[in-house]
CSV table of C-alpha atoms in Angstrom, one decimal:
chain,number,residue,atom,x,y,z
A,1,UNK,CA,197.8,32.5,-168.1
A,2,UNK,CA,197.3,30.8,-171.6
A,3,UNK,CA,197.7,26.8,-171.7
A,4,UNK,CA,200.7,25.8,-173.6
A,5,UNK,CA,199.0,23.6,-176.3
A,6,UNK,CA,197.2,26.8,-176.7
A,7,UNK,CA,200.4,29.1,-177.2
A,8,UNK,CA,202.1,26.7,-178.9
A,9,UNK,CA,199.6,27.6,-181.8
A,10,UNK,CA,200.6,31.3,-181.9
A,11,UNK,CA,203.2,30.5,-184.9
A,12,UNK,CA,205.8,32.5,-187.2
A,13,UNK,CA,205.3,33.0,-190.8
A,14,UNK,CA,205.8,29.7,-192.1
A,15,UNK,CA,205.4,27.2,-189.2
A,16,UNK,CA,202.1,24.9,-188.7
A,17,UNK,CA,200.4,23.7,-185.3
A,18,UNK,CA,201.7,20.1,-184.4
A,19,UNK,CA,198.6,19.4,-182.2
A,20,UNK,CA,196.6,16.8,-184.1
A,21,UNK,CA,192.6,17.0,-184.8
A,22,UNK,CA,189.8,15.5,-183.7
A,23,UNK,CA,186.4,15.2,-184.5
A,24,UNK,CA,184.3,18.1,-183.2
A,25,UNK,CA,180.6,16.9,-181.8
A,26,UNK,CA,178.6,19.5,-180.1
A,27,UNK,CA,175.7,18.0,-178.1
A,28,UNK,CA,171.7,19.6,-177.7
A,29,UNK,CA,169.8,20.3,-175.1
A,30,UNK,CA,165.7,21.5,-174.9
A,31,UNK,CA,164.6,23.9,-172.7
A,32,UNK,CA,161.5,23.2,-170.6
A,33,UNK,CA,159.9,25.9,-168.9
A,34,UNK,CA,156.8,25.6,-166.3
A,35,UNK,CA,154.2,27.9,-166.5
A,36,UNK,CA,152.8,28.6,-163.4
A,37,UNK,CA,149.3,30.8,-162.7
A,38,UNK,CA,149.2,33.7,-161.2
A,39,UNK,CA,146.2,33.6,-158.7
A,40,UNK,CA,145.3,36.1,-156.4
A,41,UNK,CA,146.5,36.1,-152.6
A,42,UNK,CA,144.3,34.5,-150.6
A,43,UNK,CA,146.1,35.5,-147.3
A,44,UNK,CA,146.3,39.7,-146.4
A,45,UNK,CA,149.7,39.8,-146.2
A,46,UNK,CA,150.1,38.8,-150.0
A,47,UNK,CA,152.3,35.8,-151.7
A,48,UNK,CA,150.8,32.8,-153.8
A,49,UNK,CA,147.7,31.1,-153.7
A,50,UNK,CA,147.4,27.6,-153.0
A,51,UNK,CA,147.6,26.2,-156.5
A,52,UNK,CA,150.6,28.1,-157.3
A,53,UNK,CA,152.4,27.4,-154.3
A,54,UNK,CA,151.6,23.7,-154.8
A,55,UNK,CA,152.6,23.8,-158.7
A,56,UNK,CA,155.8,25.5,-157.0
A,57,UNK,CA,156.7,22.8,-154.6
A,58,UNK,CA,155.7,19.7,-157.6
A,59,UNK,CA,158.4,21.5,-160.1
A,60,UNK,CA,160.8,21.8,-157.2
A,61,UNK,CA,160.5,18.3,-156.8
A,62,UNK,CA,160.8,17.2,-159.8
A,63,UNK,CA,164.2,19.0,-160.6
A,64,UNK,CA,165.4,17.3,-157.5
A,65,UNK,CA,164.6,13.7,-159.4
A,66,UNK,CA,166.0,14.8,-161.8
A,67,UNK,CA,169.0,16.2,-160.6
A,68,UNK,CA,169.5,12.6,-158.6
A,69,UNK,CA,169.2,10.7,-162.2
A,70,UNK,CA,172.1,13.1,-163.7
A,71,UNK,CA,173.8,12.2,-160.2
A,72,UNK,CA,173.2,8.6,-160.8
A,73,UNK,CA,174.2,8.7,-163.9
A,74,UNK,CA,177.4,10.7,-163.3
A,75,UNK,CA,178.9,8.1,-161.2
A,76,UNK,CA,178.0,5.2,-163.5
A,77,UNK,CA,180.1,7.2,-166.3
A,78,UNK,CA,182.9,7.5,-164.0
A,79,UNK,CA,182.9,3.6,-163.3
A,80,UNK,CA,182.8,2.9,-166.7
A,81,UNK,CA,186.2,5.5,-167.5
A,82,UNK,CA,187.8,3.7,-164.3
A,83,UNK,CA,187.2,0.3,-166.0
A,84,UNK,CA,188.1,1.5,-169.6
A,85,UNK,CA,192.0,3.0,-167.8
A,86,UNK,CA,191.9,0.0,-165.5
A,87,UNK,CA,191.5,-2.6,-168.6
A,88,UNK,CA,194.2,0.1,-170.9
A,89,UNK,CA,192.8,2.4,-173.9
A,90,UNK,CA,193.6,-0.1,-176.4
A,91,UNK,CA,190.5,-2.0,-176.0
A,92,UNK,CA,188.4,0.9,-177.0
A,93,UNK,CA,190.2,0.5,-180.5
A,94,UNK,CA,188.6,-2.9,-181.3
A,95,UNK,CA,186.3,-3.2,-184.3
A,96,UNK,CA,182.4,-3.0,-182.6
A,97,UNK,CA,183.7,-2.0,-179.2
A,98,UNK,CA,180.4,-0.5,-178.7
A,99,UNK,CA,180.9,0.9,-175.3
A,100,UNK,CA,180.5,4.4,-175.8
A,101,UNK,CA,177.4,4.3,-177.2
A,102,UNK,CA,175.6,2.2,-174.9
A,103,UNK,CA,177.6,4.5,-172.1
A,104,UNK,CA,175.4,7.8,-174.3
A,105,UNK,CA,172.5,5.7,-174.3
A,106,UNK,CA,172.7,5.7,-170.1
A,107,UNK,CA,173.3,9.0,-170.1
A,108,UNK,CA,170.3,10.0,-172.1
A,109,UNK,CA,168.5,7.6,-169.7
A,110,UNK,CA,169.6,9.7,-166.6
A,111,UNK,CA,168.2,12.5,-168.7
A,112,UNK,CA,172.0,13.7,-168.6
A,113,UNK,CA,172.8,14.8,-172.7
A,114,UNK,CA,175.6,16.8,-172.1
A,115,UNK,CA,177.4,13.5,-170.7
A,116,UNK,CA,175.8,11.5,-173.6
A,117,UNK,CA,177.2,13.8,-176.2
A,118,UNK,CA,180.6,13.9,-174.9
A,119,UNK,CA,180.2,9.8,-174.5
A,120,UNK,CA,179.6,9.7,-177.7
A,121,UNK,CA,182.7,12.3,-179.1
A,122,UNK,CA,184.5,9.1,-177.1
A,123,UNK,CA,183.4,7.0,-179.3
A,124,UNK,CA,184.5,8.5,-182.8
A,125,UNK,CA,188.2,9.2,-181.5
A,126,UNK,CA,189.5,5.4,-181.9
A,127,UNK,CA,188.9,6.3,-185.9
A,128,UNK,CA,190.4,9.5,-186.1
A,129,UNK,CA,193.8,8.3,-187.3
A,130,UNK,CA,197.2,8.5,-186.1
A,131,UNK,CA,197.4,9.4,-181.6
A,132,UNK,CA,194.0,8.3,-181.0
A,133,UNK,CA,195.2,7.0,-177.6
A,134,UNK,CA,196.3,10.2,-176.5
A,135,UNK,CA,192.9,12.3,-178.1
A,136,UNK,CA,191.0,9.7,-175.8
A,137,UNK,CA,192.9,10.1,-173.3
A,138,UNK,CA,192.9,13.9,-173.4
A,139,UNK,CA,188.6,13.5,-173.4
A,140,UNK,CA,188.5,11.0,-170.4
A,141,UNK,CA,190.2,13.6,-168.4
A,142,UNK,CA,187.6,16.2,-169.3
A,143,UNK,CA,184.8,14.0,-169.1
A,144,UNK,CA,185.9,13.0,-165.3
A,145,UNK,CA,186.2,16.4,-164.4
A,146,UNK,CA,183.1,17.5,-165.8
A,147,UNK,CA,181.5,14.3,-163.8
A,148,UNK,CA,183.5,15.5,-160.7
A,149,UNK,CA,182.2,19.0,-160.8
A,150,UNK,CA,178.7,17.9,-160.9
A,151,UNK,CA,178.8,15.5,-157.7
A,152,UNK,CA,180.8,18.7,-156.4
A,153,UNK,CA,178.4,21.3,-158.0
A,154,UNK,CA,177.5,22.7,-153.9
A,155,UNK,CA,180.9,23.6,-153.5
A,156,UNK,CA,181.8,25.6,-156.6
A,157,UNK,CA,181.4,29.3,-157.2
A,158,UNK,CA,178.0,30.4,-158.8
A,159,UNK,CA,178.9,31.1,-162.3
A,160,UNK,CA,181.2,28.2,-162.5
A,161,UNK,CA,178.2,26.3,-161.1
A,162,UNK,CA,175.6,27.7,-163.7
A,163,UNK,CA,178.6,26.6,-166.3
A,164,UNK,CA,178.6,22.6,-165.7
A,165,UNK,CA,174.7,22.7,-164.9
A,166,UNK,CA,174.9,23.7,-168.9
A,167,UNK,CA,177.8,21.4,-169.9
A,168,UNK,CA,175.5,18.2,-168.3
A,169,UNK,CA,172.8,19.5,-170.1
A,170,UNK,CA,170.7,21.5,-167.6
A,171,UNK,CA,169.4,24.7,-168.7
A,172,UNK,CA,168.1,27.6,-167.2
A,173,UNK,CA,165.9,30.4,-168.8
A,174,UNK,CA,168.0,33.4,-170.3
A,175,UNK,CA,167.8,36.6,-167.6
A,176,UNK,CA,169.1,39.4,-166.0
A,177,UNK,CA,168.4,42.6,-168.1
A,178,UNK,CA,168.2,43.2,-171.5
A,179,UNK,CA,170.6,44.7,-173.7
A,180,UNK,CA,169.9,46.9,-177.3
A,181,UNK,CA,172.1,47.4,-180.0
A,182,UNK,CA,173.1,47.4,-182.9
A,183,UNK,CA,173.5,43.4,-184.1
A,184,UNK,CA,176.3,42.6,-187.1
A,185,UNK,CA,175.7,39.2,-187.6
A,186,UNK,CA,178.9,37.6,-188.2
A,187,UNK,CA,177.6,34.1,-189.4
A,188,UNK,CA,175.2,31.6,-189.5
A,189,UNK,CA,175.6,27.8,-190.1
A,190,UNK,CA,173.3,24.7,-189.6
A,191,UNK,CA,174.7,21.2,-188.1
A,192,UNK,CA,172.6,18.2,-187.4
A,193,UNK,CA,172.4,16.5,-184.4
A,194,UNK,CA,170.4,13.0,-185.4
A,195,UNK,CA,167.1,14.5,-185.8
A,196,UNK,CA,167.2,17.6,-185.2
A,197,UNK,CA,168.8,20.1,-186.6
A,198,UNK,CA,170.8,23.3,-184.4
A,199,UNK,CA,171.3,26.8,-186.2
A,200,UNK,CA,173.9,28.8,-184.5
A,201,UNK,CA,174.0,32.4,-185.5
A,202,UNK,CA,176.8,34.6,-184.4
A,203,UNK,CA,176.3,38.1,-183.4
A,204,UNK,CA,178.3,41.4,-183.1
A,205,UNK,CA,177.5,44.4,-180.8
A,206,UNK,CA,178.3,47.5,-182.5
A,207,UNK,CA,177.9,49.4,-179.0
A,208,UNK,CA,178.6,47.2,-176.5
A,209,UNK,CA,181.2,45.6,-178.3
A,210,UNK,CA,180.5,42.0,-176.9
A,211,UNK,CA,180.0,38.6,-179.1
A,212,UNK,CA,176.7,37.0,-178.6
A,213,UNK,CA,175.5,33.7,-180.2
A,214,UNK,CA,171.9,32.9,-180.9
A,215,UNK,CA,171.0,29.1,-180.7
A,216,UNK,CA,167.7,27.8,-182.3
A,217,UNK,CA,166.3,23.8,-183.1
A,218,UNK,CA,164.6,22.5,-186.3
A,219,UNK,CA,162.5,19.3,-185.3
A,220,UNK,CA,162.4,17.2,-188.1
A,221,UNK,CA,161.0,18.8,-191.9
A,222,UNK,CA,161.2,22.0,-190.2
A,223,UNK,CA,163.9,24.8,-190.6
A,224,UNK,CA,165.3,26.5,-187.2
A,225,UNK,CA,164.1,29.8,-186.5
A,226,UNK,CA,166.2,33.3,-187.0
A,227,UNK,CA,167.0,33.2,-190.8
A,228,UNK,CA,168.7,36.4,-190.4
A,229,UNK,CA,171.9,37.2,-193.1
A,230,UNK,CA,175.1,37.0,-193.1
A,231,UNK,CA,176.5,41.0,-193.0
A,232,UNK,CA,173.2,42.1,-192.0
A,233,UNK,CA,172.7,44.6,-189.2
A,234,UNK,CA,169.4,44.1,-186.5
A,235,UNK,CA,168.4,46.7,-184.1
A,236,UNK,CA,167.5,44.2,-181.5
A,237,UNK,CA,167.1,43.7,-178.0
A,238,UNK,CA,169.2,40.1,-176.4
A,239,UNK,CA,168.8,38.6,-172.8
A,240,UNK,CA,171.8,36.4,-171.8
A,241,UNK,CA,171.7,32.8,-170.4
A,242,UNK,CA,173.5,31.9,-167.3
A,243,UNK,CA,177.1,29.8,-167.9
A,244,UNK,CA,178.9,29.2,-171.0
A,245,UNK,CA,181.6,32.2,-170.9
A,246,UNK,CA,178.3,34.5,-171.2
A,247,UNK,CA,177.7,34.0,-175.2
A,248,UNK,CA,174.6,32.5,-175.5
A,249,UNK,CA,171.4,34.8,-175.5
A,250,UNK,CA,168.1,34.8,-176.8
A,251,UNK,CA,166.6,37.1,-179.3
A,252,UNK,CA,164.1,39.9,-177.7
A,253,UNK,CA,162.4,42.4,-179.5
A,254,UNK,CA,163.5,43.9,-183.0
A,255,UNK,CA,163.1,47.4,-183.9
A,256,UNK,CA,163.0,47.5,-187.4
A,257,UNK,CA,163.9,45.1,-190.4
A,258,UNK,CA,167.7,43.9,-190.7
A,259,UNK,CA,169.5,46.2,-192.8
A,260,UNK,CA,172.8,45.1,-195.0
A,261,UNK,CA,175.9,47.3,-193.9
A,262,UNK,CA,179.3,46.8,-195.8
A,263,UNK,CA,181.3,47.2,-192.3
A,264,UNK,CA,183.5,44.7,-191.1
A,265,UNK,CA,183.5,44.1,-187.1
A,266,UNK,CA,187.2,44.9,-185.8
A,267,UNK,CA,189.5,42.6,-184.8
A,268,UNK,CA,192.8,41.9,-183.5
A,269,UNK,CA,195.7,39.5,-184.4
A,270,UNK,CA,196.3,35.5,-184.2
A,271,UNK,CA,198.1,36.2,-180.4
A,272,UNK,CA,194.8,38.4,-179.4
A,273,UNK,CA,193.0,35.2,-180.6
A,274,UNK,CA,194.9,32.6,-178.7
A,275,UNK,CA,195.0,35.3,-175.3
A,276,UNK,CA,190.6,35.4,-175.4
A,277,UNK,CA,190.5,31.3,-175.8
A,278,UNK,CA,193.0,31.1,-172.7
A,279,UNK,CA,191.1,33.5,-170.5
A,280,UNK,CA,187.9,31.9,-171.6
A,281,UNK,CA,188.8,28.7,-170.6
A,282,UNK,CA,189.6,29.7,-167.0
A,283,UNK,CA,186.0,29.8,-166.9
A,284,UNK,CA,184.8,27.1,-168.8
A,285,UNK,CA,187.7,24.0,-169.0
A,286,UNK,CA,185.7,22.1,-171.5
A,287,UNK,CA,185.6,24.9,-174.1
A,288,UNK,CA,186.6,23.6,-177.9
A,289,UNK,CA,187.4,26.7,-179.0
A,290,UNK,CA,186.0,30.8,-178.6
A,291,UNK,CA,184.9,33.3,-181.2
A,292,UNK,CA,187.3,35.8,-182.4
A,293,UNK,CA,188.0,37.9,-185.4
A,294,UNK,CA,191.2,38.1,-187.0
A,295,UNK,CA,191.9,41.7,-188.6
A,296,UNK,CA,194.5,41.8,-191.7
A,297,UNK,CA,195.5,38.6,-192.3
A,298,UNK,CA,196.1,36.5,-195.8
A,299,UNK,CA,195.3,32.8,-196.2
A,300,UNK,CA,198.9,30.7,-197.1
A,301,UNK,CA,199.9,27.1,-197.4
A,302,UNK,CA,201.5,25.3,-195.0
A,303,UNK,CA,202.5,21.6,-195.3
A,304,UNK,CA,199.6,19.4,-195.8
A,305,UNK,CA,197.2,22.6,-194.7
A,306,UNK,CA,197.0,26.2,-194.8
A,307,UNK,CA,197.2,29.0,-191.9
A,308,UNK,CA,196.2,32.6,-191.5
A,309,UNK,CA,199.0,34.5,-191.4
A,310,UNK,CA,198.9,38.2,-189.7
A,311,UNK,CA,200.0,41.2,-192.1
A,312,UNK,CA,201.8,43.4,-189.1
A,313,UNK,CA,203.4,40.8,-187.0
A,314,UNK,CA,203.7,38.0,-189.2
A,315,UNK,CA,202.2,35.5,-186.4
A,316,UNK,CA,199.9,32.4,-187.6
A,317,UNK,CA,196.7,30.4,-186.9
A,318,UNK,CA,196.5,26.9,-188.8
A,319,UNK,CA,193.5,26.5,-190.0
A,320,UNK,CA,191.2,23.7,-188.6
A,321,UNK,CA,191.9,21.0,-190.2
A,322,UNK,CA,187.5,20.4,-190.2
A,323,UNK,CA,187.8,23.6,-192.4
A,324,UNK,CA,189.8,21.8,-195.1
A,325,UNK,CA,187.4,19.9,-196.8
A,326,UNK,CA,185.1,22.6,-196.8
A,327,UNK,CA,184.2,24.9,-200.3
A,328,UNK,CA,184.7,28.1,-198.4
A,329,UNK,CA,187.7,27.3,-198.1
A,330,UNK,CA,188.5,28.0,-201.3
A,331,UNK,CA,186.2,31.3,-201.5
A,332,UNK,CA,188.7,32.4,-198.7
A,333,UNK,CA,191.5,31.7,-200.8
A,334,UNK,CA,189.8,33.7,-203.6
A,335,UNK,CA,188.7,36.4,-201.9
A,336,UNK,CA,192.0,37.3,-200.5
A,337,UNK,CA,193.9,36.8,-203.6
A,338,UNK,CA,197.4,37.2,-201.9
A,339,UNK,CA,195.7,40.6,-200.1
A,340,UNK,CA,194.7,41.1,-196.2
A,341,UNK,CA,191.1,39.9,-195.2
A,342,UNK,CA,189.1,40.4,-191.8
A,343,UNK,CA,187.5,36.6,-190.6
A,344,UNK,CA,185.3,35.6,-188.7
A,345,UNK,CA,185.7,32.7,-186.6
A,346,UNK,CA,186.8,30.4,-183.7
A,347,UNK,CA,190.2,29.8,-182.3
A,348,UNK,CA,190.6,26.9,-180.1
A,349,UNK,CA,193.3,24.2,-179.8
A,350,UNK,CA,192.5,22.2,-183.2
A,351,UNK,CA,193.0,25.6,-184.7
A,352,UNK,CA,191.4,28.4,-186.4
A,353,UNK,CA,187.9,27.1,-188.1
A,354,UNK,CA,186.8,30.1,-190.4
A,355,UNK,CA,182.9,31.5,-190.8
A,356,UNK,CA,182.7,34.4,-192.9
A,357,UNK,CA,185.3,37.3,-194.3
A,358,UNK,CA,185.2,40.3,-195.5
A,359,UNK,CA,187.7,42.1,-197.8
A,360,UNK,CA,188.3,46.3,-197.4
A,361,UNK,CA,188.9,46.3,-201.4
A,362,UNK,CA,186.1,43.9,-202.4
A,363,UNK,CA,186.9,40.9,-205.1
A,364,UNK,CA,185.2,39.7,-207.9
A,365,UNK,CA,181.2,40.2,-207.8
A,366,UNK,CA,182.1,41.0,-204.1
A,367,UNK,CA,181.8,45.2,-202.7
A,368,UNK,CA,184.2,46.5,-200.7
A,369,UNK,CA,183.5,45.5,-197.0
A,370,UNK,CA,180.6,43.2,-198.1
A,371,UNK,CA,180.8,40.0,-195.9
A,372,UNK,CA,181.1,36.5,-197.3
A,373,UNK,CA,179.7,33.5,-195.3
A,374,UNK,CA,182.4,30.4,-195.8
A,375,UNK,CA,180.1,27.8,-194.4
């Protein structure tokens, strides 16, 4: 069943979502792996040498430290959101209330950044204009269930499980078996995260018809890796990672050099949209939005902002009000030029925040089906 903020964004031909924005902050996380050697048995029945086994039993333990900092750390966070409801939301909105961000530096210290990020999404809201109170509010109830389903994390079923591990910031290695196709890549956009810098590159399998997302770091003066084209095409093998609705994979071998096709992905309508978020987030309650594309629809105004209105059924997505200030906005706008457009993008409950687009009759110095990245 679909949340009701979410289909109350599923509008007629003229209406506009009433559910305010707020700022968007997507956290990092780096991946550590532990090599271990592969020594020969020493015992006739086979299994690990000594070294290994021993190199085995240190990593074990050291994810259990680790998992009791994150522990430690989640119940100091939900101390800290007792005492902010206890002591009422409006002290959060007092010029250099600096809790949050001495709450994220904690977190980072319990080697928790998932519950640093989202401490620190906490403290942007108070300056996010008009309902604040009920945008914190909102984000204290996530962040105390996400801090509840860790201390719980034994009793919850095992993809569930794998999702918060994710959500704290724990990360596993991507496995399971491989799968080959045929990549579109739907877009590809760069956001900074203090130093570092995370490139998230959305992909499109022409076979098995699933939506993958590549996920790659820069470390400071260096560029993430996967520079691969917007409307390109990579025959390419991708292993997914455990949690997160399934999306996230990592990039395996290519066969071949990406090629630049002139076929849009399909898609469905603004209702198809808001259905795929709902479902996802039966899975994963602290999802800000889910990929989809949106097939024949034409960029309109609507109040203040604009929407994506469908061509058959005449149903709407407002566009994200993060996506306003943006240029490709406008190249949307352009492209279209009052016609139907396919778009790439993500529907959640700020709205629909448009990636790339691609027009069946083409548009100035554009071909027909050629795609155009809008961020």
């Amino acid at each position: 069943m679909v949340p009701p903020t979410v289909v109350s964004m599923v509008l007629s031909h003229g209406g506009e979502s009433s559910r305010s924005d707020r700022p968007a902050g997507r956290g990092t996380t780096k991946r550590t792996t532990v090599d271990v050697p592969d020594e020969p048995s020493h015992e006739a029945g086979g299994g690990p040498g000594p070294r290994a086994a021993s190199a085995d039993r240190a990593a074990a333990r050291r994810a259990e430290r680790r998992a009791e900092r994150v522990s430690g750390g989640a119940r100091e966070l939900e101390q800290r959101l007792t005492d902010l409801l206890r002591g009422g939301l409006a002290a959060a909105g007092r010029p250099g209330h600096g809790l949050w961000e001495e709450t994220a530096a904690r977190m980072v210290d319990a080697q928790a950044p998932g519950l640093a990020g989202r401490a620190r999404e906490l403290a942007s809201i108070p300056a996010s204009g008009a309902g604040w109170p009920a945008r914190l509010l909102e984000e204290c109830a996530l962040l105390h269930l996400l801090d509840s389903a860790w201390l719980r994390l034994g009793r919850l079923p095992g993809p569930l499980a794998a999702t918060v591990r994710t959500r704290v910031g724990l990360t596993a290695p991507a496995g399971g078996p491989a799968v080959r196709d045929q990549w579109l890549v739907l877009a590809r956009y760069d956001t900074p995260d203090g130093r570092i810098v995370t490139r998230r590159i959305w992909l499109y399998g022409r076979n098995s018809e699933r939506i993958a997302l590549l996920l790659s770091y820069g470390a400071p003066g260096r560029a993430p890796a996967h520079a691969l084209p917007v409307g390109a095409v990579i025959d390419a093998e991708v292993t997914p990672y455990p949690g997160g609705g399934g999306l996230r994979v990592e990039l395996g071998t290519e066969f071949g050099e990406p090629v630049v096709t002139g076929t849009p992905p399909p898609g469905g309508t603004a209702a198809d949209a808001v259905a795929a978020y709902g479902n996802a987030l039966r899975d994963d309650p602290w999802l800000d939005a889910w990929p989809a594309t949106l097939r024949d629809v034409v960029p309109a105004p609507s109040g203040d902002g604009w929407q994506l209105v469908g061509v058959a059924d005449g149903s709407a997505l407002p566009v994200a009000a993060r996506a306003l200030s943006r240029p490709g906005l406008w190249k949307l706008v352009a492209l279209s030029g009052g016609g139907p457009l396919t778009v790439f993008g993500e529907c959640g409950h700020r709205g629909f925040d448009p990636f790339a687009a691609w027009c069946p009759e083409g548009s100035d110095g554009v071909g027909p089906g050629e795609a155009v990245a809008l961020i």
